[in-house]
Coordinates of C-alpha atoms in Angstrom, one line a residue:
M1 CA 115.9 119.7 122.7
N2 CA 114.2 117.0 124.6
T3 CA 113.7 118.0 128.3
V4 CA 113.6 114.2 129.6
P5 CA 116.9 112.7 128.5
I6 CA 116.3 109.7 125.9
P7 CA 118.1 106.6 127.7
V8 CA 120.4 105.8 124.8
V9 CA 121.3 107.6 121.5
I10 CA 123.1 105.5 119.1
V11 CA 125.0 107.3 116.4
G12 CA 125.3 105.2 113.2
A13 CA 122.7 102.6 112.0
G14 CA 124.7 100.1 110.3
P15 CA 124.8 96.6 111.6
S16 CA 126.3 97.3 115.1
G17 CA 123.9 100.1 115.7
L18 CA 120.9 98.4 114.5
T19 CA 122.0 95.4 116.6
V20 CA 122.5 97.3 119.9
A21 CA 119.2 99.1 119.4
T22 CA 117.2 96.0 118.7
L23 CA 118.6 94.2 121.8
L24 CA 118.0 97.1 123.9
A25 CA 114.5 97.4 122.7
Q26 CA 114.0 93.7 123.7
Y27 CA 114.7 94.6 127.4
G28 CA 112.3 97.8 126.9
I29 CA 115.0 100.4 126.7
E30 CA 114.3 103.4 124.6
S31 CA 116.7 104.5 121.9
L32 CA 117.5 106.9 119.2
L33 CA 119.6 106.2 116.2
L34 CA 120.9 108.9 114.2
E35 CA 122.3 107.9 111.0
R36 CA 123.7 110.2 108.0
W37 CA 122.2 108.0 105.2
E38 CA 118.3 108.4 104.6
G39 CA 118.2 104.4 103.9
V40 CA 120.2 101.4 103.4
Y41 CA 123.8 102.3 102.0
P42 CA 123.5 100.5 98.8
Q43 CA 127.1 99.3 98.3
P44 CA 128.0 95.6 99.5
R45 CA 130.7 95.6 101.9
A46 CA 130.7 92.9 104.5
V47 CA 129.9 89.4 103.2
H48 CA 130.7 86.8 106.2
L49 CA 129.4 86.1 109.5
D50 CA 130.3 83.0 111.8
G51 CA 128.3 80.6 113.7
E52 CA 128.6 82.6 117.1
V53 CA 127.4 85.8 115.3
R54 CA 124.8 84.2 113.6
R55 CA 123.3 82.9 116.9
I56 CA 122.9 86.6 117.8
V57 CA 121.2 87.1 114.5
E58 CA 118.8 84.5 115.5
R59 CA 118.3 86.4 119.1
L60 CA 117.5 89.6 117.1
G61 CA 114.4 87.7 115.6
I62 CA 115.7 87.8 111.8
G63 CA 117.1 84.0 111.4
A64 CA 114.7 82.9 108.8
G65 CA 114.9 86.0 106.9
F66 CA 118.8 85.9 107.1
D67 CA 118.8 82.3 106.1
A68 CA 116.7 83.3 103.0
I69 CA 119.5 85.7 101.7
A70 CA 122.5 83.9 103.1
R71 CA 124.6 81.1 101.5
P72 CA 126.5 78.6 103.9
A73 CA 130.2 78.2 102.8
L74 CA 131.5 74.9 102.8
G75 CA 134.8 75.9 104.6
L76 CA 138.1 77.4 103.4
R77 CA 140.4 76.2 100.5
L78 CA 143.8 77.4 100.2
V79 CA 145.3 77.4 96.4
D80 CA 148.6 78.1 94.8
P81 CA 149.2 80.8 92.2
R82 CA 148.0 78.4 89.7
H83 CA 144.7 77.4 91.6
R84 CA 146.3 73.9 92.6
V85 CA 144.7 73.0 96.0
L86 CA 147.3 73.4 98.8
A87 CA 145.0 72.5 101.8
Q88 CA 141.1 72.3 102.5
F89 CA 139.2 72.7 105.5
D90 CA 135.6 71.6 105.2
R91 CA 132.8 72.8 107.4
D92 CA 129.3 71.1 108.0
P93 CA 126.8 73.5 106.2
G94 CA 124.3 72.0 108.6
G95 CA 125.7 73.6 111.8
G96 CA 128.2 72.7 114.6
R97 CA 128.6 73.9 118.2
N98 CA 126.5 77.1 117.6
G99 CA 123.6 75.4 116.1
F100 CA 124.1 77.2 112.8
P101 CA 126.5 77.1 109.9
E102 CA 130.0 78.4 110.8
A103 CA 130.6 80.2 107.9
N104 CA 127.5 82.3 106.3
L105 CA 128.0 84.5 103.1
F106 CA 125.4 87.2 102.5
D107 CA 125.1 91.0 100.8
Q108 CA 125.2 93.4 103.5
P109 CA 122.7 95.9 102.1
E110 CA 120.1 92.9 102.1
L111 CA 121.1 92.2 105.6
E112 CA 120.8 95.9 106.9
A113 CA 117.4 96.2 105.1
L114 CA 116.3 93.2 107.5
L115 CA 117.8 94.8 110.4
R116 CA 116.1 98.2 109.6
A117 CA 112.6 96.4 109.0
N118 CA 113.0 94.6 112.2
V119 CA 113.9 97.2 114.6
A120 CA 110.8 99.3 113.0
R121 CA 108.9 97.0 115.1
Y122 CA 109.8 98.2 118.5
P123 CA 108.0 101.5 119.6
T124 CA 111.1 101.9 121.8
V125 CA 113.4 102.7 118.9
S126 CA 113.1 105.8 116.7
L127 CA 115.6 106.0 113.8
R128 CA 116.3 109.5 112.2
G129 CA 118.1 109.5 108.9
G130 CA 119.7 112.3 106.8
V131 CA 121.4 113.8 109.8
E132 CA 125.1 114.6 110.5
V133 CA 126.0 114.4 114.2
T134 CA 128.6 117.6 114.8
G135 CA 129.2 117.2 118.7
L136 CA 128.8 115.8 121.9
V137 CA 128.7 117.7 125.0
V138 CA 128.8 116.1 128.6
E139 CA 126.2 117.9 131.0
K140 CA 125.4 117.1 134.5
D141 CA 124.1 113.8 134.5
C142 CA 123.4 113.1 130.7
V143 CA 125.2 113.9 127.2
R144 CA 123.9 116.5 124.6
V145 CA 124.1 115.2 121.2
D146 CA 124.2 117.9 118.4
F147 CA 123.4 117.4 114.6
D148 CA 122.5 118.8 111.6
D149 CA 119.6 117.9 109.0
R150 CA 121.3 117.2 105.7
A151 CA 118.5 118.0 103.8
T152 CA 117.3 121.5 105.3
G153 CA 120.5 122.4 107.0
G154 CA 118.9 123.1 110.3
T155 CA 120.4 122.1 113.5
D156 CA 119.1 120.2 116.5
S157 CA 120.2 118.4 119.7
V158 CA 119.1 115.7 122.3
Q159 CA 120.1 114.5 125.6
A160 CA 120.7 111.3 126.3
R161 CA 121.8 109.4 129.3
Y162 CA 124.4 107.3 127.3
V163 CA 125.6 107.6 123.9
L164 CA 126.9 104.7 121.9
G165 CA 129.4 105.6 119.1
C166 CA 128.7 103.2 116.2
D167 CA 129.8 105.7 113.3
G168 CA 132.6 103.7 111.6
A169 CA 136.3 104.0 110.8
N170 CA 135.9 107.8 110.6
S171 CA 134.1 108.1 114.0
L172 CA 133.3 111.7 115.3
V173 CA 132.2 110.1 118.4
R174 CA 135.8 108.7 119.0
T175 CA 137.4 112.1 118.1
V176 CA 135.2 113.9 120.5
I177 CA 136.0 111.6 123.5
G178 CA 139.8 111.8 122.5
A179 CA 140.4 108.4 121.9
R180 CA 143.1 107.5 119.4
M181 CA 143.5 104.6 116.9
R182 CA 146.6 102.5 117.7
D183 CA 148.3 101.1 114.5
L184 CA 148.8 97.5 114.7
R185 CA 151.1 97.7 111.6
F186 CA 149.1 96.2 108.5
E187 CA 148.3 97.8 105.7
Q188 CA 147.6 96.5 102.1
R189 CA 145.7 97.8 99.3
W190 CA 143.1 95.5 97.6
L191 CA 140.8 95.8 94.9
V192 CA 137.1 94.5 95.5
V193 CA 134.9 93.2 92.7
D194 CA 131.4 92.3 93.0
I195 CA 129.7 90.5 90.0
A196 CA 126.1 89.6 89.4
T197 CA 125.2 86.6 86.8
R198 CA 123.0 83.7 86.6
T199 CA 125.8 81.6 85.2
D200 CA 127.3 79.1 87.5
P201 CA 130.5 79.0 87.4
G202 CA 130.7 75.6 89.1
H203 CA 133.3 76.2 91.7
W204 CA 133.8 74.6 95.2
G205 CA 131.3 76.2 97.5
G206 CA 133.8 77.5 100.2
V207 CA 136.0 80.5 100.3
H208 CA 139.1 80.3 98.1
Q209 CA 142.3 82.0 99.5
V210 CA 144.9 82.4 96.4
C211 CA 148.3 82.3 98.4
D212 CA 150.5 84.4 96.0
P213 CA 152.7 87.2 96.8
R214 CA 152.6 88.6 93.3
R215 CA 148.9 88.7 93.2
A216 CA 147.0 87.3 96.2
A217 CA 143.5 87.0 96.0
T218 CA 140.0 85.6 97.6
Y219 CA 137.0 84.4 96.0
M220 CA 133.5 83.4 97.1
R221 CA 130.1 82.9 95.9
I222 CA 127.9 85.0 98.4
G223 CA 124.3 84.4 96.9
D224 CA 122.4 82.6 94.0
T225 CA 123.7 85.4 91.6
R226 CA 126.3 87.3 93.5
H227 CA 130.1 86.8 93.6
R228 CA 132.8 88.5 95.3
W229 CA 136.5 88.7 94.4
E230 CA 139.2 90.6 96.3
F231 CA 142.6 91.2 94.2
R232 CA 145.8 92.5 96.1
L233 CA 146.6 95.7 94.1
R234 CA 150.2 96.0 93.2
P235 CA 152.3 99.5 93.6
G236 CA 150.8 102.3 91.3
E237 CA 147.4 100.4 90.8
S238 CA 144.2 101.5 91.8
A239 CA 140.5 100.8 91.0
D240 CA 140.8 103.4 88.0
D241 CA 142.9 100.6 86.1
Y242 CA 139.9 98.2 86.5
R243 CA 136.6 100.2 85.7
D244 CA 135.1 97.9 83.4
L245 CA 134.9 94.0 82.6
A246 CA 137.3 94.4 79.7
R247 CA 140.0 95.7 82.0
L248 CA 139.1 93.2 84.7
W249 CA 139.1 90.1 82.5
P250 CA 142.7 89.2 82.9
L251 CA 142.0 89.0 86.8
L252 CA 138.7 87.1 86.4
A253 CA 139.5 84.9 83.6
P254 CA 140.9 82.0 85.6
W255 CA 137.5 82.0 87.4
L256 CA 134.9 82.9 84.6
A257 CA 136.8 81.5 81.3
D258 CA 133.8 79.7 80.2
A259 CA 131.1 82.3 81.3
D260 CA 129.0 84.3 78.8
R261 CA 130.9 87.8 79.4
E262 CA 127.3 89.4 78.2
G263 CA 125.6 87.7 81.0
L264 CA 127.8 89.6 83.8
E265 CA 126.9 92.6 85.6
L266 CA 129.8 94.6 87.5
V267 CA 128.0 95.6 90.4
R268 CA 130.9 97.4 92.0
V269 CA 134.6 98.0 91.8
A270 CA 136.5 99.7 94.5
D271 CA 139.7 99.7 95.9
Y272 CA 140.1 99.5 100.0
T273 CA 143.2 99.7 102.3
F274 CA 142.8 96.9 104.7
R275 CA 144.2 98.0 108.0
A276 CA 144.7 96.9 111.5
Q277 CA 143.8 99.1 114.3
L278 CA 142.5 99.2 117.8
A279 CA 141.2 102.5 119.8
D280 CA 143.3 103.0 122.8
R281 CA 140.2 103.3 124.8
W282 CA 136.4 102.4 124.2
R283 CA 134.9 104.5 126.9
A284 CA 134.6 108.1 128.1
G285 CA 132.0 108.2 130.9
R286 CA 128.5 107.9 129.3
V287 CA 130.0 107.6 125.7
F288 CA 131.0 104.1 124.1
L289 CA 132.6 103.0 121.0
L290 CA 131.4 99.9 119.2
G291 CA 132.4 98.4 115.8
D292 CA 135.0 100.0 113.3
A293 CA 134.7 103.2 115.6
A294 CA 136.7 100.9 118.1
H295 CA 138.6 98.4 115.9
L296 CA 139.5 97.8 112.2
T297 CA 140.5 94.4 111.0
P298 CA 141.9 92.9 107.8
P299 CA 139.1 90.9 106.2
F300 CA 141.1 87.5 106.0
V301 CA 138.9 85.7 108.6
G302 CA 135.7 87.5 108.1
Q303 CA 135.6 89.2 111.3
G304 CA 134.9 92.7 110.5
M305 CA 131.4 93.1 110.8
G306 CA 131.0 90.4 113.5
A307 CA 133.2 92.1 115.6
G308 CA 130.8 95.0 116.0
V309 CA 127.8 92.7 116.5
R310 CA 129.7 91.0 119.3
D311 CA 130.5 94.3 120.7
A312 CA 126.5 95.1 120.7
A313 CA 125.8 91.9 122.4
N314 CA 128.2 92.4 125.2
L315 CA 127.4 95.7 126.1
S316 CA 123.4 95.9 125.5
W317 CA 122.4 93.6 128.4
K318 CA 124.7 95.1 130.8
L319 CA 123.6 98.7 129.7
A320 CA 119.8 97.5 130.2
G321 CA 120.5 96.4 133.5
V322 CA 121.9 99.6 134.5
L323 CA 119.1 101.7 133.1
R324 CA 116.7 99.6 134.7
G325 CA 118.5 99.3 138.1
E326 CA 119.2 95.9 138.1
L327 CA 123.1 96.0 137.9
P328 CA 125.5 98.5 139.2
E329 CA 126.8 101.1 137.0
Q330 CA 130.2 99.4 137.4
V331 CA 129.5 96.4 135.3
L332 CA 130.0 98.9 132.2
D333 CA 133.4 98.9 132.6
S334 CA 133.5 95.1 132.0
Y335 CA 132.8 96.0 128.4
E336 CA 136.2 97.3 127.2
T337 CA 137.8 94.8 129.4
E338 CA 136.2 92.0 127.9
R339 CA 135.9 93.0 124.4
K340 CA 139.1 94.9 123.6
P341 CA 141.4 91.7 124.0
H342 CA 139.2 89.6 122.4
A343 CA 139.0 92.1 119.3
H344 CA 142.7 92.2 119.4
M345 CA 143.3 88.6 119.2
M346 CA 141.0 88.3 116.2
I347 CA 143.0 91.2 114.4
R348 CA 146.0 89.3 115.1
L349 CA 144.7 86.1 113.8
A350 CA 143.4 88.1 110.5
K351 CA 147.0 89.7 110.3
L352 CA 148.7 86.1 110.6
T353 CA 146.3 84.7 108.2
G354 CA 147.0 87.8 105.4
L355 CA 150.6 87.7 105.9
T356 CA 150.7 84.2 105.6
M357 CA 148.9 84.0 102.1
T358 CA 150.5 87.3 100.6
E359 CA 154.2 87.6 101.7
G360 CA 157.4 85.7 101.4
G361 CA 158.2 86.0 97.6
E362 CA 159.2 82.7 95.7
L363 CA 160.3 81.3 98.8
G364 CA 156.9 82.0 100.6
N365 CA 155.3 80.0 97.8
R366 CA 157.7 77.1 98.0
L367 CA 157.1 76.8 101.8
R368 CA 153.3 77.0 101.5
S369 CA 153.5 74.2 98.7
L370 CA 155.3 72.1 101.1
L371 CA 153.7 72.9 104.7
A372 CA 150.1 73.7 103.5
P373 CA 149.2 70.0 102.4
R374 CA 150.4 68.9 105.9
L375 CA 148.3 71.5 108.1
H376 CA 145.7 68.8 109.0
R377 CA 148.3 66.8 110.7
V378 CA 149.0 69.3 113.1
P379 CA 147.1 67.9 116.4
G380 CA 143.9 70.2 117.1
L381 CA 144.6 72.5 114.1
T382 CA 141.7 71.6 112.0
R383 CA 139.2 71.2 114.7
T384 CA 140.4 74.9 115.8
I385 CA 139.7 76.3 112.5
I386 CA 136.2 74.6 111.8
S387 CA 134.9 74.4 115.4
G388 CA 133.8 78.0 115.2
E389 CA 134.9 78.7 118.8
S390 CA 136.5 82.1 119.3
P391 CA 138.9 82.9 122.1
P392 CA 137.4 83.4 125.7
L393 CA 136.6 86.5 126.9
H394 CA 139.2 88.4 129.3
R395 CA 138.7 87.9 133.2
S396 CA 136.5 90.8 134.6
A397 CA 133.9 91.3 137.1
L398 CA 131.3 89.3 134.9
V399 CA 134.0 86.4 134.1
V400 CA 135.2 84.7 137.1
A401 CA 137.6 82.1 137.2
P402 CA 140.3 81.0 139.8
P403 CA 143.7 82.7 139.2
L404 CA 145.4 79.7 137.9
R405 CA 142.7 78.1 136.0
R406 CA 140.3 79.4 133.5
G407 CA 138.0 76.5 132.9
L408 CA 135.0 77.3 131.1
A409 CA 134.8 81.0 132.1
G410 CA 134.5 83.4 129.4
R411 CA 133.4 80.9 126.8
L412 CA 130.2 80.8 124.8
V413 CA 128.0 77.8 125.8
P414 CA 127.6 75.4 123.2
N415 CA 123.9 75.8 121.4
E416 CA 123.1 72.3 122.0
R417 CA 119.3 71.1 121.2
M418 CA 117.7 69.9 124.3
A419 CA 115.3 67.0 124.4
D420 CA 112.3 69.1 123.5
G421 CA 113.7 70.4 120.2
R422 CA 114.7 73.8 121.7
R423 CA 118.1 74.9 121.7
I424 CA 120.3 76.4 124.6
D425 CA 119.7 79.9 123.4
D426 CA 115.9 79.5 123.1
L427 CA 116.0 78.5 127.0
I428 CA 118.3 81.4 128.0
A429 CA 116.4 84.0 125.8
G430 CA 118.5 87.0 127.1
R431 CA 118.4 86.2 130.8
Y432 CA 120.7 84.6 133.1
A433 CA 120.7 80.7 133.4
V434 CA 122.3 78.0 135.5
I435 CA 123.3 74.8 133.9
T436 CA 124.0 71.9 136.0
T437 CA 124.7 68.2 135.6
A438 CA 122.6 67.4 138.8
G439 CA 118.8 68.0 139.4
P440 CA 118.1 70.9 141.5
A441 CA 116.1 70.8 144.5
P442 CA 112.6 72.6 143.8
T443 CA 113.6 75.5 146.1
E444 CA 116.6 76.0 144.0
S445 CA 114.8 76.3 141.1
V446 CA 112.3 78.7 142.7
T447 CA 115.0 81.0 143.7
V448 CA 116.6 81.1 140.4
E449 CA 113.3 81.9 138.4
Q450 CA 112.4 84.3 141.0
R451 CA 115.5 86.4 140.0
G452 CA 114.6 86.0 136.5
G453 CA 116.6 83.3 135.5
V454 CA 116.4 79.8 134.1
V455 CA 118.0 76.4 135.2
V456 CA 118.9 73.8 132.5
R457 CA 119.9 70.3 133.3
A458 CA 122.5 68.8 131.3
G459 CA 121.7 64.8 131.9
P460 CA 124.3 62.1 131.6
G461 CA 125.2 61.1 127.9
T462 CA 124.6 64.6 126.3
S463 CA 127.0 66.6 124.4
L464 CA 126.2 69.4 127.0
Y465 CA 127.0 67.1 129.9
R466 CA 130.3 66.0 128.5
W467 CA 131.1 69.9 127.7
L468 CA 130.6 70.5 131.4
R469 CA 132.7 67.6 132.5
G470 CA 135.4 68.5 129.9
G471 CA 135.8 71.9 131.7
R472 CA 135.8 70.3 135.2
A473 CA 132.6 71.7 136.2
S474 CA 129.2 70.5 137.5
A475 CA 127.4 73.8 137.1
V476 CA 128.1 76.8 135.3
L477 CA 126.5 80.4 135.9
V478 CA 125.6 81.8 132.2
R479 CA 125.2 85.2 131.5
P480 CA 122.2 86.8 129.2
D481 CA 124.7 86.9 126.2
G482 CA 125.4 83.1 126.6
T483 CA 129.0 83.4 128.1
V484 CA 129.8 81.7 131.2
Q485 CA 130.4 83.9 133.9
T486 CA 131.7 81.4 136.8
C487 CA 131.8 77.7 137.5
G488 CA 130.8 75.9 140.3
T489 CA 130.0 72.3 142.0
T490 CA 126.3 72.8 142.8
L491 CA 123.7 75.3 141.8
S492 CA 123.7 76.5 145.5
D493 CA 127.3 77.6 145.0
L494 CA 126.6 79.9 142.0
S495 CA 123.1 81.4 143.5
S496 CA 124.9 84.0 145.2
S497 CA 126.2 85.3 142.0
L498 CA 122.8 85.6 140.5
P499 CA 121.6 89.0 140.2
S500 CA 117.7 89.7 139.8
F501 CA 117.6 90.5 135.9
A502 CA 114.5 90.0 134.2
P503 CA 114.3 88.1 130.9
S504 CA 114.0 89.9 127.5
A505 CA 110.8 91.6 126.9
R506 CA 108.6 90.4 124.3
P507 CA 108.7 92.6 121.1
A508 CA 105.4 94.7 121.0
H509 CA 102.9 94.7 118.2
T510 CA 103.2 97.8 116.0
G511 CA 100.9 96.5 113.0
S512 CA 103.4 93.9 111.7
P513 CA 104.4 90.4 112.7
S514 CA 106.5 90.3 115.8
P515 CA 110.0 89.2 115.7
H516 CA 110.9 85.4 116.6
T517 CA 110.5 84.6 119.9
P518 CA 111.4 81.2 121.4
D519 CA 108.6 79.1 122.7

């Protein structure tokens, strides 16, 4: 056992665990990742992340690598049981308010390989695979983590100041801290099919949702040669009924009728139970839950993996600030306060979307055929769907707004491109920022910079200026995760709320190219 506690032990090296380890490393925080698999889990699972999460991917330093394996989706198309278009919501693949495409399709094993290669460039991160965590024991000022080596059968332990449970839906960490999953009353069984082919089926390049209570389905092209279908299973059906292409063909034929069946490779077929669940608590002292350990969402709005990455982005800078002595320990309470309601809102949206496309019988089909083509007439609905802006974070010690008016507090700042070509995220770079419509006095800029922050001026006529004025603010304090902490009239109004918090550390060289860092 280590005699000096490791600052952070992360249980689980999936997307959430790898993301939080990387972000902590950018602040110079040492961590140990414990993962039951030796390498990347080979089966495809998540296939979508939105523009907000794509911003986090950029911050991790793998933006270019991700773009090489990802396919921007053109939007969402709702179709009836005969595949006739009911409604279509187009998205600009060139990017929106987040500076990147608002729908990105990919293969999860390829993304995890990128994340692993990237985190290996930080000497402060250690990854130990092939181990099974068996228990946590709270000691005087740390947590003992016990685990078994799956290859040798040996046992070991480490001490950690904080433990992050990123160990999935069947989380041991969640069980150990006594947290329970609250059932949000959604359960459907679906068949997930992944196929590789060099044949181009010629379909529209967005996500297709088949609204059909008898056999709801989803289709999307996730790469040059990879395609994903999801079909709702009927009572009594299972993946065993569809183990080969011959038995799958009645489901796939509407999509691949003209394809050469000899050129199709069945990568995976599996049945999944889509559930909506939320842990009743996400923290017990020095132990936190992230990702599927804290929440499970149906996949209808593509927010399952993204929610865990958002957890990592929210918690990492706060935990780094506490460990470096720059922030009080109480800021860690804001993690659950902010993220739990946000995750709950996204789960409710996914439930509503799933029920809308799968329930109602023949009457539901008739209503969809009547109402869906008119959805674009609902004021603000299309803009809401395609804008890429998720709900604001809940008020907390780090999201401060007047009692009767939220304004911009809790919202993510738009990732606008500045006059010098850099985007807002490049300028913030994991530190505090003050964005103001007025030119700051030299002494004000010096004060902000001495505390590790940066001042950004939004000049008249710019979209960032219009965003501030639309939120009835002349200045905002933006946190290191890009969220508006509070609004004010002048920079001096916000200076008292600005802590001393150093910007992200540049990645250390370990014999391979450094991850991207903004100019």
